[in-house]
mmCIF file of C-alpha atoms in Angstrom:
data_model
loop_
_atom_site.group_PDB
_atom_site.id
_atom_site.type_symbol
_atom_site.label_atom_id
_atom_site.label_comp_id
_atom_site.label_asym_id
_atom_site.label_seq_id
_atom_site.Cartn_x
_atom_site.Cartn_y
_atom_site.Cartn_z
ATOM 1 C CA MET A 16 0.010 -0.026 -0.183
ATOM 2 C CA GLU A 17 1.136 3.324 -0.847
ATOM 3 C CA SER A 18 1.601 5.947 1.926
ATOM 4 C CA ILE A 19 -0.011 9.058 1.547
ATOM 5 C CA GLY A 20 2.274 12.036 0.845
ATOM 6 C CA PRO A 21 2.148 15.515 3.078
ATOM 7 C CA LEU A 22 0.632 17.523 0.529
ATOM 8 C CA GLU A 23 -2.206 14.726 0.043
ATOM 9 C CA GLN A 24 -2.754 14.605 4.085
ATOM 10 C CA SER A 25 -3.556 18.131 3.691
ATOM 11 C CA LEU A 26 -6.198 17.644 1.381
ATOM 12 C CA HIS A 27 -7.963 14.675 3.412
ATOM 13 C CA THR A 28 -7.380 16.544 6.499
ATOM 14 C CA ALA A 29 -9.051 20.108 5.077
ATOM 15 C CA ARG A 30 -11.887 17.289 3.401
ATOM 16 C CA ALA A 31 -13.131 15.854 7.031
ATOM 17 C CA LEU A 32 -13.070 19.190 8.505
ATOM 18 C CA VAL A 33 -15.168 20.842 6.431
ATOM 19 C CA LEU A 34 -17.230 17.520 6.219
ATOM 20 C CA ALA A 35 -17.232 17.463 10.012
ATOM 21 C CA ASP A 36 -18.490 21.207 10.417
ATOM 22 C CA LEU A 37 -21.007 20.637 7.714
ATOM 23 C CA ALA A 38 -22.710 17.591 9.245
ATOM 24 C CA VAL A 39 -22.722 19.445 12.764
ATOM 25 C CA ASP A 40 -25.887 22.072 10.739
ATOM 26 C CA ASP A 41 -27.212 19.155 8.232
ATOM 27 C CA VAL A 42 -25.669 20.885 5.656
ATOM 28 C CA GLY A 43 -24.409 17.743 4.191
ATOM 29 C CA ALA A 44 -26.745 17.395 1.196
ATOM 30 C CA PRO A 45 -24.593 16.001 -1.823
ATOM 31 C CA ASP A 46 -24.515 19.342 -4.044
ATOM 32 C CA VAL A 47 -22.849 20.618 -1.145
ATOM 33 C CA VAL A 48 -20.660 17.394 -0.553
ATOM 34 C CA SER A 49 -19.478 18.177 -4.225
ATOM 35 C CA MET A 50 -18.989 21.907 -3.398
ATOM 36 C CA VAL A 51 -16.293 20.700 -0.697
ATOM 37 C CA GLU A 52 -14.769 18.399 -3.881
ATOM 38 C CA ASP A 53 -15.231 21.079 -6.163
ATOM 39 C CA SER A 54 -13.028 23.404 -3.710
ATOM 40 C CA VAL A 55 -10.626 20.021 -2.922
ATOM 41 C CA VAL A 56 -9.709 19.781 -6.636
ATOM 42 C CA GLN A 57 -8.872 23.330 -7.029
ATOM 43 C CA ARG A 58 -6.690 23.820 -3.406
ATOM 44 C CA ARG A 59 -4.893 20.478 -5.346
ATOM 45 C CA TRP A 60 -3.451 22.307 -7.545
ATOM 46 C CA TRP A 61 -2.805 25.670 -5.681
ATOM 47 C CA VAL A 62 -1.214 23.732 -2.726
ATOM 48 C CA GLU A 63 1.444 21.789 -4.969
ATOM 49 C CA GLN A 64 2.281 25.114 -6.877
ATOM 50 C CA TRP A 65 2.464 26.677 -3.352
ATOM 51 C CA PRO A 66 3.803 23.242 -0.821
ATOM 52 C CA GLU A 67 4.788 25.560 2.170
ATOM 53 C CA GLY A 68 0.808 26.780 1.843
ATOM 54 C CA ALA A 69 0.214 23.094 3.201
ATOM 55 C CA ASP A 70 -1.473 24.522 6.494
ATOM 56 C CA PHE A 71 -3.423 26.889 4.873
ATOM 57 C CA VAL A 72 -5.446 24.236 3.186
ATOM 58 C CA ALA A 73 -8.611 23.689 5.548
ATOM 59 C CA GLY A 74 -8.910 27.333 5.961
ATOM 60 C CA LEU A 75 -8.709 27.784 2.565
ATOM 61 C CA VAL A 76 -11.072 25.338 1.473
ATOM 62 C CA ALA A 77 -14.017 26.322 4.433
ATOM 63 C CA GLN A 78 -13.793 29.829 2.689
ATOM 64 C CA ASP A 79 -14.410 28.306 -1.020
ATOM 65 C CA VAL A 80 -16.895 26.300 0.257
ATOM 66 C CA GLN A 81 -18.537 28.756 2.717
ATOM 67 C CA ASP A 82 -18.748 30.778 -0.402
ATOM 68 C CA ALA A 83 -20.387 28.440 -2.671
ATOM 69 C CA ILE A 84 -23.116 27.684 -0.188
ATOM 70 C CA LEU A 85 -23.878 31.379 0.544
ATOM 71 C CA GLU A 86 -24.184 31.736 -3.535
ATOM 72 C CA ARG A 87 -26.716 28.319 -4.019
ATOM 73 C CA HIS A 88 -28.336 28.715 -0.080
ATOM 74 C CA GLY A 89 -27.681 31.548 2.108
ATOM 75 C CA ARG A 90 -25.168 32.296 4.674
ATOM 76 C CA TRP A 91 -23.653 29.376 6.624
ATOM 77 C CA PRO A 92 -22.373 28.679 9.485
ATOM 78 C CA LEU A 93 -24.918 30.683 11.408
ATOM 79 C CA CYS A 94 -23.172 32.889 14.341
ATOM 80 C CA PRO A 95 -24.167 30.554 17.465
ATOM 81 C CA VAL A 96 -23.095 33.249 19.793
ATOM 82 C CA CYS A 97 -25.671 36.353 18.911
ATOM 83 C CA GLY A 98 -28.684 35.416 19.739
ATOM 84 C CA ALA A 99 -29.971 38.860 19.278
ATOM 85 C CA GLY A 100 -30.347 40.992 15.861
ATOM 86 C CA ASP A 101 -30.340 40.049 12.196
ATOM 87 C CA PRO A 102 -28.888 36.078 12.307
ATOM 88 C CA HIS A 103 -25.074 36.326 10.623
ATOM 89 C CA ALA A 104 -22.440 33.873 9.200
ATOM 90 C CA LEU A 105 -18.989 33.130 11.296
ATOM 91 C CA GLU A 106 -15.801 33.932 9.205
ATOM 92 C CA VAL A 107 -12.899 31.730 8.885
ATOM 93 C CA GLU A 108 -9.706 33.782 10.466
ATOM 94 C CA PRO A 109 -7.276 33.909 9.806
ATOM 95 C CA GLU A 110 -8.451 34.013 5.628
ATOM 96 C CA LEU A 111 -4.481 32.678 4.418
ATOM 97 C CA GLY A 112 -2.912 31.204 7.337
ATOM 98 C CA ALA A 113 -2.331 27.657 9.689
ATOM 99 C CA ASP A 114 -5.124 27.378 12.266
ATOM 100 C CA PRO A 115 -7.947 28.481 10.860
ATOM 101 C CA HIS A 116 -10.929 28.974 13.101
ATOM 102 C CA TRP A 117 -14.504 30.244 12.584
ATOM 103 C CA VAL A 118 -14.995 33.682 14.271
ATOM 104 C CA CYS A 119 -17.936 36.245 15.252
ATOM 105 C CA HIS A 120 -16.860 39.478 14.834
ATOM 106 C CA LYS A 121 -19.774 40.999 15.120
ATOM 107 C CA ALA A 122 -18.960 39.824 19.062
ATOM 108 C CA GLY A 123 -15.419 40.136 18.546
ATOM 109 C CA VAL A 124 -14.805 36.200 19.775
ATOM 110 C CA LYS A 125 -13.545 32.812 17.943
ATOM 111 C CA VAL A 126 -16.383 30.629 18.072
ATOM 112 C CA ALA A 127 -14.275 26.912 17.568
ATOM 113 C CA ALA A 128 -11.614 25.728 15.101
ATOM 114 C CA ILE A 129 -12.425 24.640 11.466
ATOM 115 C CA GLY A 130 -13.645 20.884 12.119
ATOM 116 C CA SER A 131 -14.771 21.523 15.558
ATOM 117 C CA LEU A 132 -18.215 23.830 15.278
ATOM 118 C CA GLY A 133 -20.084 20.909 16.823
ATOM 119 C CA THR A 134 -18.702 21.837 20.162
ATOM 120 C CA ALA A 135 -19.079 25.564 20.023
ATOM 121 C CA THR A 136 -23.002 25.106 18.601
ATOM 122 C CA GLY A 137 -23.877 22.616 21.288
ATOM 123 C CA GLY A 138 -23.743 19.565 18.213
ATOM 124 C CA ALA A 139 -21.363 16.180 18.965
ATOM 125 C CA PRO A 140 -17.767 16.768 18.614
ATOM 126 C CA SER A 141 -16.014 16.146 15.442
ATOM 127 C CA PRO A 142 -13.110 13.309 15.811
#
């Protein structure tokens, strides 16, 4: 059996983390999973061109999927912190960096690491 290299591992990890966050909100419909797969394909080329960016892939895939969901379905993930006012989506921070998190800019707080949204929303913890 062939081992998976670090670049491919970063893509598999990114896919798993974003799918875990999607599952928290039951947003794992086939078209949404296809959005994740499309992003992973695009980011594979990106990380092959810039291997030092492998630690950034999870945040980039999360942003890609968030943008694609916004175009087709609406905002995701909705902020679990702010109970009043207009519903708003969390944002990925840093936009291009390691250790990406979902952040509420309105409240100015980190909500959860990418892949751990379930722990912040009362859902099942991500593996």
